[in-house]
mmCIF file of C-alpha atoms in Angstrom:
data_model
loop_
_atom_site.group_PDB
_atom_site.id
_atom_site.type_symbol
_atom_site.label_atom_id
_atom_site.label_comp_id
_atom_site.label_asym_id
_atom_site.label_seq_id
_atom_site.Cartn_x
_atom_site.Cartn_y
_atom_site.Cartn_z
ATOM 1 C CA UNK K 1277 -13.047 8.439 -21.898
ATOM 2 C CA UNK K 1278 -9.761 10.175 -21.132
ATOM 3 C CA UNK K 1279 -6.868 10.442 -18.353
ATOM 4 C CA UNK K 1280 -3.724 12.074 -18.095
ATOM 5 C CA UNK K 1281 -1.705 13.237 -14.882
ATOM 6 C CA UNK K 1282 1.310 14.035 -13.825
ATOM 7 C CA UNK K 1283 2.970 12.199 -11.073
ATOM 8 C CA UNK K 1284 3.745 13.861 -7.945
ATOM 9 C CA UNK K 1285 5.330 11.753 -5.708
ATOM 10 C CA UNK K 1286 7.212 8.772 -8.261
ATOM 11 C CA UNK K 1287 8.717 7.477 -4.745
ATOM 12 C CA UNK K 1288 6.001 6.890 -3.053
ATOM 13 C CA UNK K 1289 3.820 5.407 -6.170
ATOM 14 C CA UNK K 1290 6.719 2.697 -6.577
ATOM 15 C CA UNK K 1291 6.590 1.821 -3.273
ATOM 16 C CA UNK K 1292 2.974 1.544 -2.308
ATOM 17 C CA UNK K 1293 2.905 -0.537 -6.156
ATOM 18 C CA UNK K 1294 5.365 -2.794 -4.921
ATOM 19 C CA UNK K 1295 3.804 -3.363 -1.528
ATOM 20 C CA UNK K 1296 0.095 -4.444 -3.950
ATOM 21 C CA UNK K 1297 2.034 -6.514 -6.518
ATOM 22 C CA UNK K 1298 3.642 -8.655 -3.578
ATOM 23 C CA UNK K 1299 0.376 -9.670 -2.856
ATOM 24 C CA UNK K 1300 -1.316 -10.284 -5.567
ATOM 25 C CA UNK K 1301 -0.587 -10.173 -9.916
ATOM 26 C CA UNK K 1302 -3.736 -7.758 -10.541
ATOM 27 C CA UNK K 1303 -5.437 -4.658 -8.820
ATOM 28 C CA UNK K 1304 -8.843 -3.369 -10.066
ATOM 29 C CA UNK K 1305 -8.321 0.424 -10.237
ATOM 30 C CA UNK K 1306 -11.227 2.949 -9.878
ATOM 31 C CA UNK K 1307 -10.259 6.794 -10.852
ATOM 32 C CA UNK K 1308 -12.344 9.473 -10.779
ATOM 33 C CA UNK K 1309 -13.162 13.648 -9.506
ATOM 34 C CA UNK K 1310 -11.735 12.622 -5.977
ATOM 35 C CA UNK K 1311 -9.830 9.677 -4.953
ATOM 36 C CA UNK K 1312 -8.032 6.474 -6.304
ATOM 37 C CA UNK K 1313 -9.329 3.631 -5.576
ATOM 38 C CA UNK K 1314 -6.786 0.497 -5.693
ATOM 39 C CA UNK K 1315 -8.414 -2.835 -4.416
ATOM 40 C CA UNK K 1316 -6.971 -6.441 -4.621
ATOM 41 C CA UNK K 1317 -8.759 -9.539 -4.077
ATOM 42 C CA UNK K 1318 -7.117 -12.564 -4.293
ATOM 43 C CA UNK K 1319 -8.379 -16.003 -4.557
ATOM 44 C CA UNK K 1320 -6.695 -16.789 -1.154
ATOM 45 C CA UNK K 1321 -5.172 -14.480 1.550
ATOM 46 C CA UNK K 1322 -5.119 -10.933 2.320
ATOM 47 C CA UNK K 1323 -7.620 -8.109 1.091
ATOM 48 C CA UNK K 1324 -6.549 -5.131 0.463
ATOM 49 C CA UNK K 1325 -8.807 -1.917 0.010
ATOM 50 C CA UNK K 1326 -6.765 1.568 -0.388
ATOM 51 C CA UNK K 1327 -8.054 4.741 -0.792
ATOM 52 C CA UNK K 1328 -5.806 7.196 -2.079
ATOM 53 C CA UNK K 1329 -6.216 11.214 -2.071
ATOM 54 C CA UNK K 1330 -5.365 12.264 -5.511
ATOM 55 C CA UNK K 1331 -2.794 14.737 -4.814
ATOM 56 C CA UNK K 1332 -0.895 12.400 -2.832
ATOM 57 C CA UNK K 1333 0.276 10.704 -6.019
ATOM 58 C CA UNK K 1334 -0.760 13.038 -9.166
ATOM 59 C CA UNK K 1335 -0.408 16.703 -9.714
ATOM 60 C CA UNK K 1336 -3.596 18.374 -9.498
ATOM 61 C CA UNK K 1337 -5.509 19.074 -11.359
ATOM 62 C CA UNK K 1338 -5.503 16.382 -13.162
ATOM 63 C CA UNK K 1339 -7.384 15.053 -16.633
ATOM 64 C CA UNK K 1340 -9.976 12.682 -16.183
ATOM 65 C CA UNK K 1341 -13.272 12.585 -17.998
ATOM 66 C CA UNK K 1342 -16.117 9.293 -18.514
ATOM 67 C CA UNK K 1343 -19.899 9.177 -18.860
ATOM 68 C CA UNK K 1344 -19.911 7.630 -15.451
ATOM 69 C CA UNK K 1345 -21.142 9.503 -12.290
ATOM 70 C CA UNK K 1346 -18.032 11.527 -10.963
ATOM 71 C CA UNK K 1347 -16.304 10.731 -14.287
ATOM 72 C CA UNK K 1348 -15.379 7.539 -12.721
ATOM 73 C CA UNK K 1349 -12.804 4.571 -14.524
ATOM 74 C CA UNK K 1350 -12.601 1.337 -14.049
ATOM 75 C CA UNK K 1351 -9.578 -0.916 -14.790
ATOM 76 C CA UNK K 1352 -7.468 -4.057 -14.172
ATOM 77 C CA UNK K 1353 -4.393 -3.665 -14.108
ATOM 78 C CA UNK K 1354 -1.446 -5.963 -13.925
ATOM 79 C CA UNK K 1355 0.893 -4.683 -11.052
ATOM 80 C CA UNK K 1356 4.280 -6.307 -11.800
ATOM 81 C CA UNK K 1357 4.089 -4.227 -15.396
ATOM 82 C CA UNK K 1358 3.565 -0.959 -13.450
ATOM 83 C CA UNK K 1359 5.674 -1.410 -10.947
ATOM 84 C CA UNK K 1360 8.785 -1.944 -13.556
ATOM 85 C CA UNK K 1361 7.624 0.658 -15.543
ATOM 86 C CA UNK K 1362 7.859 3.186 -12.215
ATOM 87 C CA UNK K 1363 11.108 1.765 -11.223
ATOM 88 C CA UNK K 1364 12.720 2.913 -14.516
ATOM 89 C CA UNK K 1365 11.414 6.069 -13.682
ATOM 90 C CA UNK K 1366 13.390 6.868 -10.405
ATOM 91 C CA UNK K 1367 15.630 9.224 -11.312
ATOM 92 C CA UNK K 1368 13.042 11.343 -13.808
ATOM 93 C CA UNK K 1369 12.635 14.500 -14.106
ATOM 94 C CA UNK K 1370 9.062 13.427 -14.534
ATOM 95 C CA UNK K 1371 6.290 10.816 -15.100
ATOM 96 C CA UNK K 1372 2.882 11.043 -16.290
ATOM 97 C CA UNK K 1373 0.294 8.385 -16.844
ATOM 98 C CA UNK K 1374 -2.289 8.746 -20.078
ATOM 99 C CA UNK K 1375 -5.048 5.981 -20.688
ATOM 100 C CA UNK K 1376 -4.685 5.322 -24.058
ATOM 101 C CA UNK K 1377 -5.329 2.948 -26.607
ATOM 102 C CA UNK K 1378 -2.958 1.104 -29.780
ATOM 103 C CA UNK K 1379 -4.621 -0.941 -32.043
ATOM 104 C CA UNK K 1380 -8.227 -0.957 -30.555
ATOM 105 C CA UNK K 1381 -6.334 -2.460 -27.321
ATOM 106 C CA UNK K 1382 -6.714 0.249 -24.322
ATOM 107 C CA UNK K 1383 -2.961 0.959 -22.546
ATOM 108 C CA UNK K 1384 -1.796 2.661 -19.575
ATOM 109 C CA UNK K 1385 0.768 4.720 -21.118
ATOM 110 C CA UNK K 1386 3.760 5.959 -18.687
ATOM 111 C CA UNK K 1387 5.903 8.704 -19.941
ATOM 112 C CA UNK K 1388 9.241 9.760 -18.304
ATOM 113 C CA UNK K 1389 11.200 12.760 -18.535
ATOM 114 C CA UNK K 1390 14.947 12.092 -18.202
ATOM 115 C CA UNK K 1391 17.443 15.143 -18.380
ATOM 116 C CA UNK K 1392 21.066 14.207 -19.000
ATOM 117 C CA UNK K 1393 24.190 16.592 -19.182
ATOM 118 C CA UNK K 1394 26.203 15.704 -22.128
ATOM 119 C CA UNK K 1395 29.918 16.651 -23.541
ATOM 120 C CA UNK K 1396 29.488 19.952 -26.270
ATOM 121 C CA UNK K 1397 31.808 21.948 -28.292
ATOM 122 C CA UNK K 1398 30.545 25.706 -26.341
ATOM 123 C CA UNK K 1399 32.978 27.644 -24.281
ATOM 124 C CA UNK K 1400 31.251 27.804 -20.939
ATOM 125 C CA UNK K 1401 27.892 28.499 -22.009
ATOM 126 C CA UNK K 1402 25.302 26.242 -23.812
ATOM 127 C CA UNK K 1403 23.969 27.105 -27.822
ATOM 128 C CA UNK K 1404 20.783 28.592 -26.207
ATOM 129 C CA UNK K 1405 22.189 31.521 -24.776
ATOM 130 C CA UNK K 1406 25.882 31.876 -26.302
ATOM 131 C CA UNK K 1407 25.218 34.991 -27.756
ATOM 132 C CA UNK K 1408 23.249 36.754 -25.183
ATOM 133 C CA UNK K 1409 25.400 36.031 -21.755
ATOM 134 C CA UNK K 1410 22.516 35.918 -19.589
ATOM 135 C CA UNK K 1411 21.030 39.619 -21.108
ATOM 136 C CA UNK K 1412 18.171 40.893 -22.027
ATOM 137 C CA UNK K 1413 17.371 39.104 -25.794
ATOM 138 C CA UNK K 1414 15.584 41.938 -27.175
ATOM 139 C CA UNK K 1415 12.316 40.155 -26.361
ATOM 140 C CA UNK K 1416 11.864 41.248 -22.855
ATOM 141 C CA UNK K 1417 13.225 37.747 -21.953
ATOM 142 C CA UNK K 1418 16.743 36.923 -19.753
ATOM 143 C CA UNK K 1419 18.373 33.696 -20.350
ATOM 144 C CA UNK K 1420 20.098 32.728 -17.175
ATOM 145 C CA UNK K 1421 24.390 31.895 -18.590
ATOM 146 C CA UNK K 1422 24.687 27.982 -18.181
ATOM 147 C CA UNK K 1423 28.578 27.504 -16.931
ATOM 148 C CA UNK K 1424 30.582 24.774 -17.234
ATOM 149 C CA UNK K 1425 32.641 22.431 -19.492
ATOM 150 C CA UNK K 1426 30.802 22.321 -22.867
ATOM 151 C CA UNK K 1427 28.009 20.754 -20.701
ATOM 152 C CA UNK K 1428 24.608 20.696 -22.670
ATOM 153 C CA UNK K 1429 21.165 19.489 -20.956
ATOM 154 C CA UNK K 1430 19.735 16.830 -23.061
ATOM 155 C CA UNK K 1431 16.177 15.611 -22.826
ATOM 156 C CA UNK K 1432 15.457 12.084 -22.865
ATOM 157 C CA UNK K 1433 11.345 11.045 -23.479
ATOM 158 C CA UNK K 1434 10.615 7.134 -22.688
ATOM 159 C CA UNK K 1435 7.304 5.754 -23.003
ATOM 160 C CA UNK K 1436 6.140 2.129 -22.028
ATOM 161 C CA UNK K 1437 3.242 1.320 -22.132
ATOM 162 C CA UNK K 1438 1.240 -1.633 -19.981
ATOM 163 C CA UNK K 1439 -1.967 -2.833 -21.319
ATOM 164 C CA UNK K 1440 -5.334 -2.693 -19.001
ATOM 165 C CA UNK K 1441 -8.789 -3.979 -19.715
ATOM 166 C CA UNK K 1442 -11.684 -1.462 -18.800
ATOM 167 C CA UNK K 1443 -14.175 -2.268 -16.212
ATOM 168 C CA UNK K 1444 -17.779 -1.466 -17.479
ATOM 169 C CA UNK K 1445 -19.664 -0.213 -13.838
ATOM 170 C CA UNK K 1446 -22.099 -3.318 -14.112
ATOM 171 C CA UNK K 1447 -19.544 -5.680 -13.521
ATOM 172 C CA UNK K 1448 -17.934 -4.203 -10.573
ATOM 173 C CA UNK K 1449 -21.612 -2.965 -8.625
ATOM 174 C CA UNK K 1450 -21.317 -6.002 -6.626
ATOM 175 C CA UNK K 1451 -17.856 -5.614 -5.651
ATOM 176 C CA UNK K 1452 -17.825 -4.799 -1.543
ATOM 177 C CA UNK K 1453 -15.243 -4.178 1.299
ATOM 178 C CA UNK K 1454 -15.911 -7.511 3.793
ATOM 179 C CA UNK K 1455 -17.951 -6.479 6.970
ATOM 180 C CA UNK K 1456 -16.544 -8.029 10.445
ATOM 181 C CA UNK K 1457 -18.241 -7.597 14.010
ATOM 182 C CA UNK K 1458 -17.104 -4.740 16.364
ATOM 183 C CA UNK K 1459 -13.361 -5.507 17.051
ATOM 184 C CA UNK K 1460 -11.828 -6.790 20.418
ATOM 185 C CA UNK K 1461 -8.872 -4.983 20.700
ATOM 186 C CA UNK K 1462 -7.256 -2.204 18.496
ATOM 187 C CA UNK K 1463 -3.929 -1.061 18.755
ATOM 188 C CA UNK K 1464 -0.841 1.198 17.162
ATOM 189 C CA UNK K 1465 1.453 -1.145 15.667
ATOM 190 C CA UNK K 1466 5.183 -0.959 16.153
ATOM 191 C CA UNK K 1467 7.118 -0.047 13.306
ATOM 192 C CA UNK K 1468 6.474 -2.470 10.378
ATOM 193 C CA UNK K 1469 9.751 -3.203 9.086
ATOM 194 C CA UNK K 1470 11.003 -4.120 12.954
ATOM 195 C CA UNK K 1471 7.821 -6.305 13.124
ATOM 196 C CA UNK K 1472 8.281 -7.769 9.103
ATOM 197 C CA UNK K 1473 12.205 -8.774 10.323
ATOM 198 C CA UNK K 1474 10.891 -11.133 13.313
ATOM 199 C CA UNK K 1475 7.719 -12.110 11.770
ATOM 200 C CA UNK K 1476 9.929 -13.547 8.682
ATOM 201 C CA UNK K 1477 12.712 -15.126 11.062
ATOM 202 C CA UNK K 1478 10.059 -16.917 13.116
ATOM 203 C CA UNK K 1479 8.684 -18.257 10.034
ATOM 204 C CA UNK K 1480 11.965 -19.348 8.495
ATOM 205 C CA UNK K 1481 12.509 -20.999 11.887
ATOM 206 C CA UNK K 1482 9.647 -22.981 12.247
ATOM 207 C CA UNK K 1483 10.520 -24.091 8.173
ATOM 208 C CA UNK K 1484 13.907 -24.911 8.628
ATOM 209 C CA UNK K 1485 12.430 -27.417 12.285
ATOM 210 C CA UNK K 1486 9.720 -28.918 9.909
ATOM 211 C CA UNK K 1487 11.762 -29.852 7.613
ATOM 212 C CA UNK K 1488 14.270 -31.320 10.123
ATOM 213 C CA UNK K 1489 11.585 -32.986 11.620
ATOM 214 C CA UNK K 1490 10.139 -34.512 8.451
ATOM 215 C CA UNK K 1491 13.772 -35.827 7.704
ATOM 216 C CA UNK K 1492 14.219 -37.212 11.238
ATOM 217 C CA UNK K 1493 11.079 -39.557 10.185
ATOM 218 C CA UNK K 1494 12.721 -40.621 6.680
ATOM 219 C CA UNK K 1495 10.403 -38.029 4.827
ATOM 220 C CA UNK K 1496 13.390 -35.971 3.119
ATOM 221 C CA UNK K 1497 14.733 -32.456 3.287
ATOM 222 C CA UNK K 1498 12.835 -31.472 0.256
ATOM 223 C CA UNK K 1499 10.160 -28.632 0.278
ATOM 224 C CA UNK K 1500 7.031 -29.652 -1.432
ATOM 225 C CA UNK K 1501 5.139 -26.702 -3.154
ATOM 226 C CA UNK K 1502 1.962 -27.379 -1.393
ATOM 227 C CA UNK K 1503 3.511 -27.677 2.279
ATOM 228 C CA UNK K 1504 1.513 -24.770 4.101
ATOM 229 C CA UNK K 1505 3.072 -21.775 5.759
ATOM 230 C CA UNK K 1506 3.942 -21.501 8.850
ATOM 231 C CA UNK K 1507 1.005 -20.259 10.873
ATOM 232 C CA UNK K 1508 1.814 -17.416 13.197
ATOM 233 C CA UNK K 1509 -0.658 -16.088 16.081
ATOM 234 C CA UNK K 1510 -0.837 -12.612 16.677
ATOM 235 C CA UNK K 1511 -2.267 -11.021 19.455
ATOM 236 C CA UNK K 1512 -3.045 -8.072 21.568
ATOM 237 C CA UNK K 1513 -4.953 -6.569 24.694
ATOM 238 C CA UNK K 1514 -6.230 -3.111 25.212
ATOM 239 C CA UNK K 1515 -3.280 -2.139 27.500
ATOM 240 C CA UNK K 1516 -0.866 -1.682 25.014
ATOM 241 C CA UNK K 1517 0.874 -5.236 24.822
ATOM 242 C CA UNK K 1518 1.479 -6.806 21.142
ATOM 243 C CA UNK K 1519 2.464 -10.673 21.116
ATOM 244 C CA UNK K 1520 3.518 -12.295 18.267
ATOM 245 C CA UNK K 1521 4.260 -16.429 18.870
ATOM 246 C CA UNK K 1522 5.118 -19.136 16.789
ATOM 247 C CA UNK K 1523 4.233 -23.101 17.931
ATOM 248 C CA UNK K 1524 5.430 -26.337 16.143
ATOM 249 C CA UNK K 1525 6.223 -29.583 17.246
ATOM 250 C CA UNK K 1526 9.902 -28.660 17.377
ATOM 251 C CA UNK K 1527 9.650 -24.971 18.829
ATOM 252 C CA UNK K 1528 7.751 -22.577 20.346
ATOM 253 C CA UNK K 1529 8.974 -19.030 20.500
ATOM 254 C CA UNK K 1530 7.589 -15.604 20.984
ATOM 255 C CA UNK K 1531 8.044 -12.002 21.108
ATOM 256 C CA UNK K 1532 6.474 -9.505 23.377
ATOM 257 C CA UNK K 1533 6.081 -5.606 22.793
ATOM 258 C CA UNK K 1534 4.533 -3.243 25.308
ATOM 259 C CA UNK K 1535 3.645 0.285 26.434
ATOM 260 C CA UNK K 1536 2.133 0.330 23.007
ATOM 261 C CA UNK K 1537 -1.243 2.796 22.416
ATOM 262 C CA UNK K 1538 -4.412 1.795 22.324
ATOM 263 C CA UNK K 1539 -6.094 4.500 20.362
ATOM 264 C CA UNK K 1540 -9.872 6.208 22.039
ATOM 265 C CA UNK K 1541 -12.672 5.623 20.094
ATOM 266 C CA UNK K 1542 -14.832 8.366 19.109
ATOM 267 C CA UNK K 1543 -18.536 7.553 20.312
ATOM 268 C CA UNK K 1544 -20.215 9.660 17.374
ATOM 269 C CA UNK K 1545 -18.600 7.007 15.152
ATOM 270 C CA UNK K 1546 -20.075 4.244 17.173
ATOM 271 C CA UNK K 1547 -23.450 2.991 16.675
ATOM 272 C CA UNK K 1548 -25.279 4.209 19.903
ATOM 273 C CA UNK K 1549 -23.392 6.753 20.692
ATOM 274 C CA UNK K 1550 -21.599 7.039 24.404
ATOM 275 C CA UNK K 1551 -23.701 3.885 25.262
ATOM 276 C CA UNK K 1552 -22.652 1.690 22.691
ATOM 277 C CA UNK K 1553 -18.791 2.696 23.086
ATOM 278 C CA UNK K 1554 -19.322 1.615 27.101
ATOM 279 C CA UNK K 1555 -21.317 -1.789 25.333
ATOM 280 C CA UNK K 1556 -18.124 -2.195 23.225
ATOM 281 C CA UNK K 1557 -15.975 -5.126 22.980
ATOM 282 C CA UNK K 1558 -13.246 -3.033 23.164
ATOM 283 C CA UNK K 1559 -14.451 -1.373 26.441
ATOM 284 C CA UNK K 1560 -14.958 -4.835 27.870
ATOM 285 C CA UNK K 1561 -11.641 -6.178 26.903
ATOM 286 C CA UNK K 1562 -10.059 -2.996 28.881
ATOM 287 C CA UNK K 1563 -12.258 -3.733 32.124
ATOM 288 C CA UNK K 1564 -10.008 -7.164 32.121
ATOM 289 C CA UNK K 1565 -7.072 -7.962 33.869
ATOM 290 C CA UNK K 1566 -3.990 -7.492 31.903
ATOM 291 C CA UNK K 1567 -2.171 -10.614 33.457
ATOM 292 C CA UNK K 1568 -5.414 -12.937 32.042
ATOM 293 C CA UNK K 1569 -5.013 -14.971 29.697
ATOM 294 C CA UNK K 1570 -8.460 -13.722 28.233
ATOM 295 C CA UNK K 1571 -7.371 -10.560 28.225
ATOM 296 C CA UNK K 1572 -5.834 -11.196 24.736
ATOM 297 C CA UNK K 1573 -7.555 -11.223 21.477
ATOM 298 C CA UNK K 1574 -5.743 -13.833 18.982
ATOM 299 C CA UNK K 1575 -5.230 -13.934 15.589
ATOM 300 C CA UNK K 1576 -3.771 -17.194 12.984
ATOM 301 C CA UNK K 1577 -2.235 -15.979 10.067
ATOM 302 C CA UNK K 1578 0.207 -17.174 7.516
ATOM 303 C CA UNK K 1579 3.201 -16.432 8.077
ATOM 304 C CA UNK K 1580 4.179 -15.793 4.065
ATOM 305 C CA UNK K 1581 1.485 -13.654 3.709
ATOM 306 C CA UNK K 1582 1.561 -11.935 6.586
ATOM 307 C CA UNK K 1583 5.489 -10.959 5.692
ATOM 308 C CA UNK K 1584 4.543 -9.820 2.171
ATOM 309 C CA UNK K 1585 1.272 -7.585 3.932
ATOM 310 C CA UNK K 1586 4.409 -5.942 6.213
ATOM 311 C CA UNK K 1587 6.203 -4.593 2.914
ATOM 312 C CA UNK K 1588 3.701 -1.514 3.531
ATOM 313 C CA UNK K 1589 5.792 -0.497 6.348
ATOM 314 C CA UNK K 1590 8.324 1.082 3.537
ATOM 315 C CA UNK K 1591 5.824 3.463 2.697
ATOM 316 C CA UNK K 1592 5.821 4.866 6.583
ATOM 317 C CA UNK K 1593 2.550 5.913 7.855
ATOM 318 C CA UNK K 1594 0.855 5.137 11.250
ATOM 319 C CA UNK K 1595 -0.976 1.398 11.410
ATOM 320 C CA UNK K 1596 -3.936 0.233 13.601
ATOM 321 C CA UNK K 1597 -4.556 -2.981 13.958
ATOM 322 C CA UNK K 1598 -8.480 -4.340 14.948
ATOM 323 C CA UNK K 1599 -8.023 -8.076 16.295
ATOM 324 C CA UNK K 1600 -11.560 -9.951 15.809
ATOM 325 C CA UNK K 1601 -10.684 -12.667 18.387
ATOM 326 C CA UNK K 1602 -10.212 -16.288 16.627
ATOM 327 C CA UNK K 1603 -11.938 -14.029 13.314
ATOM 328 C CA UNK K 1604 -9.774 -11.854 11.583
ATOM 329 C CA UNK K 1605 -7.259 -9.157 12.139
ATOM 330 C CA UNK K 1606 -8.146 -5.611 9.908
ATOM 331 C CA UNK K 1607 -4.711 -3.218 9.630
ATOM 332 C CA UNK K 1608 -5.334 0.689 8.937
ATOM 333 C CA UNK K 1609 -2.561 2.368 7.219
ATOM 334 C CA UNK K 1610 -2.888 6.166 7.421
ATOM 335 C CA UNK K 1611 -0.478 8.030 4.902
ATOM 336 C CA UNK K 1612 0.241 11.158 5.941
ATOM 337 C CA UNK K 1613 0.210 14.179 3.162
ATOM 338 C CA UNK K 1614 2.813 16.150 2.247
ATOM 339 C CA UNK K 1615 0.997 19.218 1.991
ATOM 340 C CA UNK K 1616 -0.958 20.853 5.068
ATOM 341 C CA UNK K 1617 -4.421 20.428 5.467
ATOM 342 C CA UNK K 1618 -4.534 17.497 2.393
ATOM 343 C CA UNK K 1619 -6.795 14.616 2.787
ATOM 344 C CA UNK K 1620 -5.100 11.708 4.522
ATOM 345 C CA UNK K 1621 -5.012 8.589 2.793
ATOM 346 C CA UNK K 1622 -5.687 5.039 3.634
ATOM 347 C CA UNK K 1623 -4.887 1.473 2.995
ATOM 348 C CA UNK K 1624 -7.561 -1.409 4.788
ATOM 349 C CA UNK K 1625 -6.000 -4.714 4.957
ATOM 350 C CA UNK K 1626 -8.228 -7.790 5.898
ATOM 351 C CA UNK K 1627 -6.851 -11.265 6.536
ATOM 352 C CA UNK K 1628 -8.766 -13.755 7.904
ATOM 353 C CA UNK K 1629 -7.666 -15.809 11.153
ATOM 354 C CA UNK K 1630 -7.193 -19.863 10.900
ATOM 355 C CA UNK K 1631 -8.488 -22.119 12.974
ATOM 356 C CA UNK K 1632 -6.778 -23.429 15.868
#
């Protein structure tokens, strides 16, 4: 079993890492000729199911090599290790990740390249190319003069290395996305990081007037750990309005967007073609009047967890949201590629609606 690649894009790795390890401590990994695979399932709250086109994080082509169909890996891996390890490496000159192993244990080993100018004792041009000034060597090679102070490049190697356990096939088989009914409503989200900021104040505001309220009955300003979250509803209608509300005893506040899209669906990817899209939910929802109250499909989530799912917005990306009314709310995060043409890749989020 082997892997080694270079990392492309060290930015965006960190980011979308730190966006997982919010969520949850561990991530089953699956690598293999095509994509990776990062999927977290926690004992509570949100899903998350990305898909990731291998040249949107790794130089291609890359090493990878298994008995398995495709040459596929499976691994755990603890996130708040990686995520460290790729903050170190910001300001590399390059990363690359090898699956390993160090005393029959099996490691994700993270190299980074650092290059440093340091002080020297040369006239203007470094030891490698004093003597030729940028001529011809006698080799057929030219070594480019490199000016300044007695500056020398110096080359800095770092490894760390964050131990993994290896998934036989077997015991991940029965490992499968969740299935929901046809959404209600889907709709482009506003930008994340605008929706994170009022999503997170509304939920600090409904803390701060339960907690007032609890000491206003001689129960005490202190937080215990197993006081729930805030719940927040969400919802949405198919003509572009977003509504995000909050409703205590002590407040009730709420924040309206509109003249968002509501993306078309594409009847060959709807079971019964043109007939099933005009059988839709969605289509129905549409057919309703805006200013009706059933017009929206509603969503309860927590608000904690719902702020930490919103740290994906860092990444950038367009997100549709699918609201199963009273069910569950599914977000699609499209990354865009760098390069022309590259496969797109995708992050599924599911997150289950409370009761009323």
């Amino acid at each position: 079993m082997r892997f080694k690649a270079s990392i492309r894009n060290i930015s965006t790795f960190t980011k979308f890492t730190a966006s997982l390890s919010s969520l949850s401590k561990i991530a089953w990994v699956r690598l293999d000729d095509n994509q990776v695979r990062f999927t977290i399932i926690p004992e509570q709250g949100t899903q998350v199911w990305a898909v990731l086109s291998i040249d949107s994080i790794f130089e291609t082509p890359y090493i990878i090599q298994s008995a398995s169909p495709s040459n596929t890996i499976n691994l755990e891996l603890p996130l708040a290790p990686l995520q460290r390890a790729l903050r170190s490496a910001t300001c590399a000159t390059s990363a690359s990740l090898r699956l390993t192993k160090k005393d029959n244990l099996p490691l994700l080993s993270l190299t980074i390249v650092t290059n440093t100018f340091s002080s020297g004792s040369s006239a203007g041009f470094t030891a490698a190319n004093a003597q030729t000034n940028g001529f011809n060597d006698g080799n057929g090679e030219v070594d480019e003069p490199t000016f300044g102070l007695g500056a020398r490049d110096r080359e800095t190697i770092v490894t760390q290395d964050i131990q993994v356990r290896v998934l036989s096939a077997a015991s991940v088989e029965g490992i499968h996305e969740p299935r929901f009914r046809d959404p209600d409503v889907h709709i482009l989200l506003p930008g994340l990081l605008q929706l994170k900021n009022i999503s997170e104040r509304f939920t600090k505001l409904a803390s701060t007037a339960d907690r007032s309220a609890s000491a206003a009955a001689g129960g005490g300003l202190v937080a215990s750990a197993n006081t729930p979250s805030p719940r927040l509803e969400l919802a949405a209608t198919m003509h572009g309005s977003l509504r995000l509300s909050i409703a205590t005893d002590a407040l009730n506040i709420s924040s309206v967007w509109t003249g968002l899209s509501n993306p078309e669906l594409d009847p060959s990817q709807v079971e019964g073609g043109e007939e099933g899209l005009r059988q839709h939910p969605s289509t129905i929802m549409k057919a309703k009047d805006s200013s009706r109250e059933d017009a929206w499909a509603k969503v309860r989530i927590d608000g904690k967890d719902w702020g930490r799912v919103l740290s994906v917005g860092r990444l950038g990306g367009r997100v549709i949201a699918c609201f199963c009314h009273e069910h569950a709310l599914i977000l699609y995060v499209y990354l865009s590629n760098d390069d022309d043409g590259g496969d797109e890749s995708v992050l599924t989020y599911y997150i289950s609606s409370y009761s009323a």
